[in-house]
Short mmCIF file of C-alpha atoms in Angstrom, two decimals:
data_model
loop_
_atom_site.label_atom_id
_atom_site.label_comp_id
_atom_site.label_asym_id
_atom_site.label_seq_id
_atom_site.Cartn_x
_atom_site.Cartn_y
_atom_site.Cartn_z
CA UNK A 1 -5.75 71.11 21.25
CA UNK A 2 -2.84 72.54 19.93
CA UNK A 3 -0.75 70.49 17.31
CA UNK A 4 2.45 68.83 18.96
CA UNK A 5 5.94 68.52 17.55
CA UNK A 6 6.83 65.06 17.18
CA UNK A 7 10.46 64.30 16.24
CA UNK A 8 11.20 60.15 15.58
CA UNK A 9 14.74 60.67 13.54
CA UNK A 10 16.19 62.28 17.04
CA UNK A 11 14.84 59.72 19.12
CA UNK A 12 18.36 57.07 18.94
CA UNK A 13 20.72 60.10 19.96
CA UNK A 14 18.14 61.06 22.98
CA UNK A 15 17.75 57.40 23.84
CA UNK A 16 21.75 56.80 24.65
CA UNK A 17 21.99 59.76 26.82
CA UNK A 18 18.80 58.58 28.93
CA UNK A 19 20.53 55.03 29.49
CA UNK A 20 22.76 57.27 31.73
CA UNK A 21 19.43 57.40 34.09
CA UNK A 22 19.08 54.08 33.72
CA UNK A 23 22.01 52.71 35.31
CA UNK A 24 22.11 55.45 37.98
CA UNK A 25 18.77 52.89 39.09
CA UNK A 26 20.01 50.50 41.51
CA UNK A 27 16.55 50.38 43.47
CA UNK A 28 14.55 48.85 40.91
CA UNK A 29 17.45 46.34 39.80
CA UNK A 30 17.23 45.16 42.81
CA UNK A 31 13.62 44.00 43.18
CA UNK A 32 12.00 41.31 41.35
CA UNK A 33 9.78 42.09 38.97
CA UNK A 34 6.76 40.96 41.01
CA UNK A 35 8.02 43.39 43.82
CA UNK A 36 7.91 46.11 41.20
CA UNK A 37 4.80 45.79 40.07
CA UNK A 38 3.12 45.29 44.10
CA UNK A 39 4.92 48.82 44.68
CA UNK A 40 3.38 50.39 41.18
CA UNK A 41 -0.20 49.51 42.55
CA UNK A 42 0.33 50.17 45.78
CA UNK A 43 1.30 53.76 44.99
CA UNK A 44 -1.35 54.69 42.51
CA UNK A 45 -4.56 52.42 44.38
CA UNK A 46 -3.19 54.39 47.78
CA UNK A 47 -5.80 56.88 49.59
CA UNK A 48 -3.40 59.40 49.08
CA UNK A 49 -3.86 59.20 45.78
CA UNK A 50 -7.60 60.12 46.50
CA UNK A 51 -9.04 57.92 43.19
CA UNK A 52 -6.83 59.60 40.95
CA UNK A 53 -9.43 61.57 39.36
CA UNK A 54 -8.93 63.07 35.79
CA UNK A 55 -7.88 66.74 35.62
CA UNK A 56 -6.91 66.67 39.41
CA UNK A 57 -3.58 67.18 41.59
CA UNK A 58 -4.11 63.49 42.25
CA UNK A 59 -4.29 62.04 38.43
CA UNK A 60 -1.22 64.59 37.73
CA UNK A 61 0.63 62.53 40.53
CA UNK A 62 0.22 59.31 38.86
CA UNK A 63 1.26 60.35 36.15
CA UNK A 64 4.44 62.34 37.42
CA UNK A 65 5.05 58.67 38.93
CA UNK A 66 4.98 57.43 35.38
CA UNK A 67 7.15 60.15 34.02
CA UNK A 68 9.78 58.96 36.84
CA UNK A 69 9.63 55.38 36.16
CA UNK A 70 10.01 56.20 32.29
CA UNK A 71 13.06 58.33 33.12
CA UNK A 72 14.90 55.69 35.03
CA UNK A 73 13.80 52.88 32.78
CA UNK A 74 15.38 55.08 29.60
CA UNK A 75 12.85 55.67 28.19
CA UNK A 76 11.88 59.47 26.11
CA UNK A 77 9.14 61.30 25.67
CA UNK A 78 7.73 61.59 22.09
CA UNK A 79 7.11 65.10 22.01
CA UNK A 80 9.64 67.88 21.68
CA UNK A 81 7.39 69.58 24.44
CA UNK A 82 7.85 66.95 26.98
CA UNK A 83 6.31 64.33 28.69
CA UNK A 84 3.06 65.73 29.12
CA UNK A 85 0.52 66.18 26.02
CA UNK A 86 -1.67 68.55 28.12
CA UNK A 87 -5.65 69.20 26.72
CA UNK A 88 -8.58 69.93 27.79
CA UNK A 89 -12.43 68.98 26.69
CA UNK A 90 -15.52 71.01 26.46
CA UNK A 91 -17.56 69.12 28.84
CA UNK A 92 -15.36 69.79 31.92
CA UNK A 93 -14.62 73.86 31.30
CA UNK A 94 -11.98 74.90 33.70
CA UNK A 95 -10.03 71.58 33.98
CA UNK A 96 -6.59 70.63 32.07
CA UNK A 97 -6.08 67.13 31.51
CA UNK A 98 -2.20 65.53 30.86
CA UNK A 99 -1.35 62.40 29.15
CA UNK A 100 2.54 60.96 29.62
CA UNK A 101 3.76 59.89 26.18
CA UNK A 102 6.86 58.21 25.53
CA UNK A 103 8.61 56.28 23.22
CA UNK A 104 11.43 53.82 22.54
CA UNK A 105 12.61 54.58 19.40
CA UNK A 106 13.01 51.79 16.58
CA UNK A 107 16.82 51.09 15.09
CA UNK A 108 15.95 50.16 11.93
CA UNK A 109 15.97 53.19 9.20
CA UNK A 110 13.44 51.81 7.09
CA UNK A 111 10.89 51.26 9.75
CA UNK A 112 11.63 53.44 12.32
CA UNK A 113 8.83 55.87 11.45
CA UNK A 114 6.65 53.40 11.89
CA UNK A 115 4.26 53.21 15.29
CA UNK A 116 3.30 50.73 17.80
CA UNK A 117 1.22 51.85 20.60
CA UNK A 118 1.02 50.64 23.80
CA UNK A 119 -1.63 52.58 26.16
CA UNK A 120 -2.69 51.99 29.74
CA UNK A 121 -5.14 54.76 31.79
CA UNK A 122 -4.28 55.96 35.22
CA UNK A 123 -6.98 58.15 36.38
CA UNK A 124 -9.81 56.79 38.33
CA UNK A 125 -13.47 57.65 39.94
CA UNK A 126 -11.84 59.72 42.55
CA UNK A 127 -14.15 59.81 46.29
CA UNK A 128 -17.56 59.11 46.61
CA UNK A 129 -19.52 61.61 48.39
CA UNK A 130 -19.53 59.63 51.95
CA UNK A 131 -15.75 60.05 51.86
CA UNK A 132 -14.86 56.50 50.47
CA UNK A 133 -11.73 56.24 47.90
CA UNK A 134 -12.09 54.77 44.67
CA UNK A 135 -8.52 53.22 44.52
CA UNK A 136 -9.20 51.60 41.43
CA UNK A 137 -5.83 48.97 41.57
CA UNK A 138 -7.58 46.60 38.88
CA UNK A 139 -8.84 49.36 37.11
CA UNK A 140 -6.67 50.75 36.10
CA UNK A 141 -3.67 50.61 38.73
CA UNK A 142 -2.71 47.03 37.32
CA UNK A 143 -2.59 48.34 33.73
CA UNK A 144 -0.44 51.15 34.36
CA UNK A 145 2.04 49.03 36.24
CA UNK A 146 1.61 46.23 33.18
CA UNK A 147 2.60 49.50 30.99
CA UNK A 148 5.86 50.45 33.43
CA UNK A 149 7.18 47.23 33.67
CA UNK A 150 6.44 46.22 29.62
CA UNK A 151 8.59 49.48 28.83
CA UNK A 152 11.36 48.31 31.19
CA UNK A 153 11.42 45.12 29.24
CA UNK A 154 11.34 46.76 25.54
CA UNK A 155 14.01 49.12 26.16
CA UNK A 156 16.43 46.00 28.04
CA UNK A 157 15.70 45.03 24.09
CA UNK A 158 16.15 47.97 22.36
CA UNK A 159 18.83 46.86 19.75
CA UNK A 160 16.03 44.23 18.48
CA UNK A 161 13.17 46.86 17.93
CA UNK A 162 13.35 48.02 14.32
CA UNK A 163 9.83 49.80 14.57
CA UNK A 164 9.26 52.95 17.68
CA UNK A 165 7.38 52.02 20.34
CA UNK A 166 5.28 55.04 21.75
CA UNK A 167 3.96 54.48 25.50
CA UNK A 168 1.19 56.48 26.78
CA UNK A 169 -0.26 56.71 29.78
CA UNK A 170 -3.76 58.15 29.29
CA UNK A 171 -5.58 60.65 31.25
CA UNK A 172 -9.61 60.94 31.26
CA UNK A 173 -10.49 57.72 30.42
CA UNK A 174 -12.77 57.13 32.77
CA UNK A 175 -14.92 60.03 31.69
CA UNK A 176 -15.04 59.47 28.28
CA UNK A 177 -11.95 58.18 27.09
CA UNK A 178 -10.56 61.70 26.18
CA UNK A 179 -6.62 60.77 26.97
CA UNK A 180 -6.74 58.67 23.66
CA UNK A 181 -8.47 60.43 21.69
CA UNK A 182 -6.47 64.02 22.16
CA UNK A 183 -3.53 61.05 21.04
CA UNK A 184 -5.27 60.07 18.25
CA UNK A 185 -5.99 63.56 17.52
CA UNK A 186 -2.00 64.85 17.60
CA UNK A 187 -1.32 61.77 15.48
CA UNK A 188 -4.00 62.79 12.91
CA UNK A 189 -2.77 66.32 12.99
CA UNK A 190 0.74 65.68 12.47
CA UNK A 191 -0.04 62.95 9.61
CA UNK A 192 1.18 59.75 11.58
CA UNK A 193 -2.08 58.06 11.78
CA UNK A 194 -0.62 55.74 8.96
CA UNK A 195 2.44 55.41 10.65
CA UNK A 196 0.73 53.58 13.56
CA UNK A 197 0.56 49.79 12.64
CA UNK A 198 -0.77 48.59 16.17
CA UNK A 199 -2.39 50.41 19.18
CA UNK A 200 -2.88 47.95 21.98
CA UNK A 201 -4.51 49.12 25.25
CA UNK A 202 -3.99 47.51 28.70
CA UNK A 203 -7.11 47.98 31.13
CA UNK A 204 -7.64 46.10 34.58
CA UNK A 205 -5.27 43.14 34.20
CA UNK A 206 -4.89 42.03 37.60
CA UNK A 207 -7.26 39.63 38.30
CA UNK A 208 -5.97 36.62 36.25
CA UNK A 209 -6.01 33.51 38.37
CA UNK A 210 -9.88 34.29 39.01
CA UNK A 211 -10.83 35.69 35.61
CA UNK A 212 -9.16 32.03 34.09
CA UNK A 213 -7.79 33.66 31.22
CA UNK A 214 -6.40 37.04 29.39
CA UNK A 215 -8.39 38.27 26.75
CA UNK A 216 -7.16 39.88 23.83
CA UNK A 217 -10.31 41.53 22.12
CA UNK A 218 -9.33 42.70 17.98
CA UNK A 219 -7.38 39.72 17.12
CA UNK A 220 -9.34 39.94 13.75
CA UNK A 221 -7.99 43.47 12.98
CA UNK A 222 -4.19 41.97 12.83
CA UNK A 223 -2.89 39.67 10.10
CA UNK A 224 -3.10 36.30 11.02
CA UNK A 225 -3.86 37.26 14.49
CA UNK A 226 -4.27 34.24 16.02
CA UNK A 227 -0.81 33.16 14.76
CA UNK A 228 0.94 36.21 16.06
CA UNK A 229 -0.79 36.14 19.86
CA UNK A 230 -0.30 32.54 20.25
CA UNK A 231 3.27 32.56 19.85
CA UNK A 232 4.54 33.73 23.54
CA UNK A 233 1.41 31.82 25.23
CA UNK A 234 2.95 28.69 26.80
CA UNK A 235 6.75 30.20 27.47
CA UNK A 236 4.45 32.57 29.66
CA UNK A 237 2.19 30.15 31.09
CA UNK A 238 -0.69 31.84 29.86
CA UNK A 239 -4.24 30.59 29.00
CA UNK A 240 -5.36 33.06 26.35
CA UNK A 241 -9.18 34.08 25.37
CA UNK A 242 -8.94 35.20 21.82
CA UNK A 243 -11.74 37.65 20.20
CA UNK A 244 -12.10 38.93 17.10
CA UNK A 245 -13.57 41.72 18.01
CA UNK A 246 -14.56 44.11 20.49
CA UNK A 247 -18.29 43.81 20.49
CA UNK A 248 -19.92 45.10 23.49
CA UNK A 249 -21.62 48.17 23.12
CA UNK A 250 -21.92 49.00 26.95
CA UNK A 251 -17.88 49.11 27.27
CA UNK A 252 -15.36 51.03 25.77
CA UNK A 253 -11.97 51.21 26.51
CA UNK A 254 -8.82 53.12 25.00
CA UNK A 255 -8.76 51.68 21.72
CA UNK A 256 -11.59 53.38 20.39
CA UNK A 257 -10.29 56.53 18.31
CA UNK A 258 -7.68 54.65 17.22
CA UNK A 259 -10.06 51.96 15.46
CA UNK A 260 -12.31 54.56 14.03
CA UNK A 261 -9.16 55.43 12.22
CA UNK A 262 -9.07 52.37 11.04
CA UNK A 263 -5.73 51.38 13.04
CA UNK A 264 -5.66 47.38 14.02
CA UNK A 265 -6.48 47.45 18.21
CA UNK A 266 -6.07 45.03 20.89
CA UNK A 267 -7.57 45.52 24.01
CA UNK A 268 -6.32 43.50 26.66
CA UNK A 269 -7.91 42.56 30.16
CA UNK A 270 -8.70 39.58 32.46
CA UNK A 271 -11.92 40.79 32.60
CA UNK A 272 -14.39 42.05 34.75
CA UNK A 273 -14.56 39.50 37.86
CA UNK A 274 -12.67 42.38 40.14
CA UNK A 275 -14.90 44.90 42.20
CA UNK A 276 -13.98 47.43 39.69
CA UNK A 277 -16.00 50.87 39.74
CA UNK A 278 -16.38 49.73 43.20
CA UNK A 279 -14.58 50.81 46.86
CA UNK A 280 -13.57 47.12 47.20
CA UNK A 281 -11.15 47.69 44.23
CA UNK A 282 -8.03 47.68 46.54
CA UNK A 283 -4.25 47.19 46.16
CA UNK A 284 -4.12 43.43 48.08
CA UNK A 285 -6.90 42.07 45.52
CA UNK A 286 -4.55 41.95 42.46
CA UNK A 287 -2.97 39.12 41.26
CA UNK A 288 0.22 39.56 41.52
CA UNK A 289 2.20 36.51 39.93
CA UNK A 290 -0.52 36.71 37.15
CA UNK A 291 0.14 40.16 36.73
CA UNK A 292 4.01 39.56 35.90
CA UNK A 293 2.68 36.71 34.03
CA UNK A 294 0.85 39.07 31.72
CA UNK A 295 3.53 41.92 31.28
CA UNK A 296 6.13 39.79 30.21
CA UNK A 297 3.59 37.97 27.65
CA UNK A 298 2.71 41.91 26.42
CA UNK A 299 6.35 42.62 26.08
CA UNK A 300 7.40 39.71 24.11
CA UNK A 301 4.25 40.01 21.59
CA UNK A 302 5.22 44.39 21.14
CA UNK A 303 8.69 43.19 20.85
CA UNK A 304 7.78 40.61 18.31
CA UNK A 305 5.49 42.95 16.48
CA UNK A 306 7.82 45.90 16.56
CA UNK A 307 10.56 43.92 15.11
CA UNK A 308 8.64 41.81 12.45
CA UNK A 309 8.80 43.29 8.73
CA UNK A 310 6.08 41.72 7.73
CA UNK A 311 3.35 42.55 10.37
CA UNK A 312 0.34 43.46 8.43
CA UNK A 313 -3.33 45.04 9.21
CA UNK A 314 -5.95 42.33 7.99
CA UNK A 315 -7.66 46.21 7.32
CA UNK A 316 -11.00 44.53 9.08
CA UNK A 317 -12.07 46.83 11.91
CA UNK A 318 -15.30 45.92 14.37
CA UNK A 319 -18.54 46.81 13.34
CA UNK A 320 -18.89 49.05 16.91
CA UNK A 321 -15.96 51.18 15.55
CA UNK A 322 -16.88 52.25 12.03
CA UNK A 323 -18.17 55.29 11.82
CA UNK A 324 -20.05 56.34 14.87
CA UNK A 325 -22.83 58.36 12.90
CA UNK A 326 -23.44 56.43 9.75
CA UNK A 327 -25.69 58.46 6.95
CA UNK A 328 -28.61 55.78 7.56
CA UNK A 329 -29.77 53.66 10.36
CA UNK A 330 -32.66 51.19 10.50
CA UNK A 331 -33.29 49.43 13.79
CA UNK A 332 -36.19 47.92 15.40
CA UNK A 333 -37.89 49.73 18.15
CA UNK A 334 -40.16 47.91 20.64
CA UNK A 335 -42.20 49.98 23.15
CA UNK A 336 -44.18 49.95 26.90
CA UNK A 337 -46.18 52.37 28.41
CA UNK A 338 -49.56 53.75 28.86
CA UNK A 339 -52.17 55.46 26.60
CA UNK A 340 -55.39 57.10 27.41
CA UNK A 341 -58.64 56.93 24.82
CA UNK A 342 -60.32 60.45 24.21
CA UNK A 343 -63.91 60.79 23.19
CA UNK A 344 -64.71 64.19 22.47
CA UNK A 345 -68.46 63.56 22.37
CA UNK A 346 -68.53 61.59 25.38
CA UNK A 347 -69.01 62.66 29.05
CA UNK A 348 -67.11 60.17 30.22
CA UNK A 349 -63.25 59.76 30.11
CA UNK A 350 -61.20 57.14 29.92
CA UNK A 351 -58.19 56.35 31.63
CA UNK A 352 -54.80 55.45 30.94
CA UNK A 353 -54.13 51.50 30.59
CA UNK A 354 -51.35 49.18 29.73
CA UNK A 355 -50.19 49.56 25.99
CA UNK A 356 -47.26 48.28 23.58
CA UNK A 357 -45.96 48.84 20.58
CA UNK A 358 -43.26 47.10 18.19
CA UNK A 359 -42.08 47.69 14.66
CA UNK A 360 -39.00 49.60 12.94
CA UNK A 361 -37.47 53.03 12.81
CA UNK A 362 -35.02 54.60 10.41
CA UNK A 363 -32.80 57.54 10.07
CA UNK A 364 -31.20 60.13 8.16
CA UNK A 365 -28.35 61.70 10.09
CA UNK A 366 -27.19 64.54 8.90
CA UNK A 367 -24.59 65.66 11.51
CA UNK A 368 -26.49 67.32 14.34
CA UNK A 369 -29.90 67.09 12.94
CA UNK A 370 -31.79 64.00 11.55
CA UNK A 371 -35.09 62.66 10.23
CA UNK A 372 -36.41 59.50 11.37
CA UNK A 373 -39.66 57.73 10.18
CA UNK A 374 -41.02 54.64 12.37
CA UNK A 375 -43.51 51.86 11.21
CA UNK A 376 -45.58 50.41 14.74
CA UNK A 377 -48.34 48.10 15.10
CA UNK A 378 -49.43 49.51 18.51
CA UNK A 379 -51.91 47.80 20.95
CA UNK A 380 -53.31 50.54 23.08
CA UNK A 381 -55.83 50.16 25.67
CA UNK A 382 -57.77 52.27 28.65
CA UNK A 383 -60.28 51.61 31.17
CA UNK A 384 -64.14 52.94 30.16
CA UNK A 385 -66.96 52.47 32.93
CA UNK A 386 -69.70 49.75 32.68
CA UNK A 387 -72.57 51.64 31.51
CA UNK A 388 -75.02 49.64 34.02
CA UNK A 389 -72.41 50.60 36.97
CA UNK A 390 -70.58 54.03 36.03
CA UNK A 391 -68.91 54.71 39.23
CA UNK A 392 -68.31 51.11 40.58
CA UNK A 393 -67.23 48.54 37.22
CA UNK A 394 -64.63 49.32 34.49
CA UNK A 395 -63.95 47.22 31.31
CA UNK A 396 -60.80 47.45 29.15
CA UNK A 397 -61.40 49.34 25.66
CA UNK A 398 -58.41 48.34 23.08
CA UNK A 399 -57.15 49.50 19.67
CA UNK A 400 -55.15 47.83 17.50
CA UNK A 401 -53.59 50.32 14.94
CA UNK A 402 -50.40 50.96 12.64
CA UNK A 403 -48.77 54.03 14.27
CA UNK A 404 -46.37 55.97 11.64
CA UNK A 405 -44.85 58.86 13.75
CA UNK A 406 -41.97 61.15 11.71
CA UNK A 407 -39.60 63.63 13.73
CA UNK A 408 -36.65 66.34 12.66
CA UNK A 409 -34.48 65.68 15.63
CA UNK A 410 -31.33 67.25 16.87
CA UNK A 411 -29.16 65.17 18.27
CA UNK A 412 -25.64 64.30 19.58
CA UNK A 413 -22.74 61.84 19.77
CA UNK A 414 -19.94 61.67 21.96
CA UNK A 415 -17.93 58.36 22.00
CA UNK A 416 -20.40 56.07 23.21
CA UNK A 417 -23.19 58.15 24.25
CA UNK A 418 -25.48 59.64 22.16
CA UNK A 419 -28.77 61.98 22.80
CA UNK A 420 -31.28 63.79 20.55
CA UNK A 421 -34.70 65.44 20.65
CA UNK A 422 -37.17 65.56 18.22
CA UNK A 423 -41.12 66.69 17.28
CA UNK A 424 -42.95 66.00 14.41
CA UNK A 425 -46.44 64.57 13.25
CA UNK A 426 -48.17 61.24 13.25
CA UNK A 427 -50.55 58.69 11.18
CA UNK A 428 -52.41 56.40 12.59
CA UNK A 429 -54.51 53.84 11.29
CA UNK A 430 -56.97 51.54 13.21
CA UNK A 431 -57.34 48.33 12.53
CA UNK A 432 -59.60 46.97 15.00
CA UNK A 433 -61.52 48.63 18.87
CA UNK A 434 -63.26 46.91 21.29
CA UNK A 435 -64.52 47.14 24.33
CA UNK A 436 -65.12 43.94 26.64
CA UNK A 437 -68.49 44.29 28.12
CA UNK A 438 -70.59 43.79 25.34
CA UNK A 439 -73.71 45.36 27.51
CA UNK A 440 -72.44 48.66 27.56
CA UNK A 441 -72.88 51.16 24.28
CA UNK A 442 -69.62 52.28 24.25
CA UNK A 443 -68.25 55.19 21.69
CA UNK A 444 -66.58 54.41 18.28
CA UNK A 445 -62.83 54.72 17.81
CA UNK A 446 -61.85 57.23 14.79
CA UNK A 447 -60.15 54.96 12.22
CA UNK A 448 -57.96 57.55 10.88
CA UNK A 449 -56.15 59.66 13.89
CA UNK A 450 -53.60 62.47 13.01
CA UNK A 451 -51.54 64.01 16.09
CA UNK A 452 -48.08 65.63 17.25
CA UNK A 453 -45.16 63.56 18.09
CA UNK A 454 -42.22 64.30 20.49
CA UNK A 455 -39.02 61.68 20.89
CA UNK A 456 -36.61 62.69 23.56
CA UNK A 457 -34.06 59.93 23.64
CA UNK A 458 -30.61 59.06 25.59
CA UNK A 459 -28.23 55.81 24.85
CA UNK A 460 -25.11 54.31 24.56
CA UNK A 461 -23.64 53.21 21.06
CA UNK A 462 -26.49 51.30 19.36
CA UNK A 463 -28.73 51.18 22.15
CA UNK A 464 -31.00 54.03 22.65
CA UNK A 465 -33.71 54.13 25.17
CA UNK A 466 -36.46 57.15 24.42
CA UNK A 467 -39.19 58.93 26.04
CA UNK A 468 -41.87 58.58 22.98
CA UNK A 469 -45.79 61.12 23.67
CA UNK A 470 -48.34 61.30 21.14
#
């Protein structure tokens, strides 16, 4: 992605000639809020929209709705380019992605320079195969019309904001939060990942009055948090769930590059009681009242951030965004499957039985290669014929052993998912075999077994399911 131009000092003169667009407005003046925010979701959850998949003519219509709304509101874009931070992503050759990025610039000198973030996604699943629209209004429809309305509010308190406010509207979220990151990215490039104090993301937010509460997740990551988010609670009539961190590893959401950058995140949502990822996620499910509830909470805690001197990082950042590949892993592994006991110098085979296995692995990562070592006690077993009824009566046969299988993997690591496969050799020692009718002269086990390993394994952060043959 090509580095963008990013001009903050210019921002004050742009900003009084888009106030011009503002007042030429007299539509949205005259709706309520509420109204405002019904016709925002209606728009982008509408079949015409299609899903708003990323990359397509329908995502790049949200997001020229955005770009609209922004111009009216006052607000400019960040980039000398425009509003659109176009890139594109290996996985999907052939398909341009756009973010909208805007900003309201700070008026105070001294901290001016200085970033808060406020992100929302707009593109969606698109249509499932049997013709069915993902509208996606909770996710993310509500957020994006949270992010509209929060800028409208900002800039209506401009004069106040001594710190810029950048608002971005993210593209490719859904498959694998790539609007963000090319953000992060251009921020890293052009040296302004220290000049971002706050990034704050706003993902399905319209379910309040059934989700009971908003939750803020990276409370931890801000000086004094707590403090800070309680402030505008009750004014807003707003029941708040405060984490310190974002901790699952099965979700993600736009906050992500930003926090393995070390930059204090809040990810805000009412959760996940909506039909989200679902055809049922329509337009007349969202909570409406809650919704305005919720954008006027966001806009007085950015304006109250972006105007505080002393807002601080508490520099913690959640253990699921440090470093996504750390040099060594340990992690306990725990097994199912089947195994199958060979006697060379018997006739008779057996076959495969229940078996399990449970102990630890570690890792060296280096980059796109790795070597990991595991310790197992395994309990294998397989079915062997009753010697005084071969071909009508089986018995089980089982080994205990300590399994110590080694592999040089390659492997990868994109956001959340991760993938590698590996071959190398294997140990085992047996520690006790037995076979349960006594009657029948079955075969000894080997007590020292040597073999060829191969580990092909797929997960998401921590968690990694594998394939494991010996």
């Amino acid at each position: 992605m090509p580095t963008q131009n990013i001009n903050l000092r210019t921002g004050i003169v742009l900003s009084l000639i888009s106030v011009c667009l503002m007042l030429l407005s007299t539509n949205a003046s005259s709706q309520t809020r509420e109204e405002r925010l019904k016709n925002h979701i209606y728009y982008f959850a509408s079949d015409s929209l299609q899903g708003r998949e990323a990359g397509t003519e329908y995502s790049a219509k949200a997001a020229d709705y955005i770009i609209s709304e922004f111009e009216q509101i006052g607000v400019i874009p960040l980039f000398e380019s425009g509003w659109k931070m176009e890139f594109t992503n290996p996985a999907y050759p052939g398909r341009k992605f756009a973010d909208v990025v805007g900003m309201i610039p700070g008026s105070d000198p001294e901290f001016m320079n200085e970033l808060i973030v406020v992100g929302a996604h707009f593109d969606h699943l698109g249509v499932r195969s049997d013709g069915e629209v993902f509208n996606g209004a909770d996710d993310n429809a509500s957020g994006s019309a949270a992010l509209i309305e929060i800028a409208r509010l900002l800039k209506q308190n401009q004069q106040n904001l001594k710190r810029t406010v950048v608002l971005a509207g993210f593209d490719a979220e859904e498959i694998g939060l790539y609007g963000s990151s090319a953000l992060s990215d251009a921020f890293r490039k052009n040296s302004l990942i220290p000049n971002v104090k706050l990034m704050i993301s706003v993902d399905m937010v319209g379910w309040l009055e059934k989700g009971g509460a908003l939750t803020l997740e990276g409370v931890a990551t801000i000086k004094d948090g707590k403090k800070v988010l309680q402030k505008y609670a009750s004014s807003c009539d707003l029941s708040l769930k405060l984490k310190n961190f974002e901790r699952s590893i099965l979700t993600a959401t736009d906050t992500e590059s930003f926090a393995q950058m070390h930059v204090p995140t809040l990810a805000v949502t009412t959760g996940l009681k909506s039909p989200y990822h679902k055809v049922g996620d329509d337009a007349d499910l969202i909570d409406y009242r809650g919704l305005d509830k919720i954008s006027v909470y966001m806009a007085d805690v950015v304006s109250d951030i972006a105007s505080d001197p002393f807002f601080l990082s508490s520099g913690k950042v959640a253990p699921k965004h440090r470093n996504p590949v750390p040099a060594f892993e340990i992690a306990p592994k725990v097994g199912i499957g089947k195994s199958t006991l060979r006697f060379p110098g018997s006739s008779i085979n057996a076959k495969a039985a229940f078996s399990y296995e449970a102990g630890l692995a570690a890792k060296l990562n280096f980059s796109y290669f790795a070597l990991q070592a595991e310790g197992l006690y395994s309990v294998e077993s397989s079915y062997f014929p009753v010697e005084s009824d071969l071909f009508g009566s089986k018995d089980t046969y089982k080994m205990s052993s300590v399994t110590v299988p080694a592999y040089l993997m390659v492997q990868f690591q994109d956001r959340l998912q991760r993938g590698c496969v590996g071959v190398g050799p294997y140990y085992k020692r047996v520690l006790d075999s037995s076979y349960g009718d006594t009657m029948t002269n079955a075969p000894a086990v080997n007590s020292n077994q040597f073999g060829a390993s191969v580990i092909l394994g797929a997960g998401i952060g921590h968690l990694t399911v594998s394939f494991d043959g010996r």
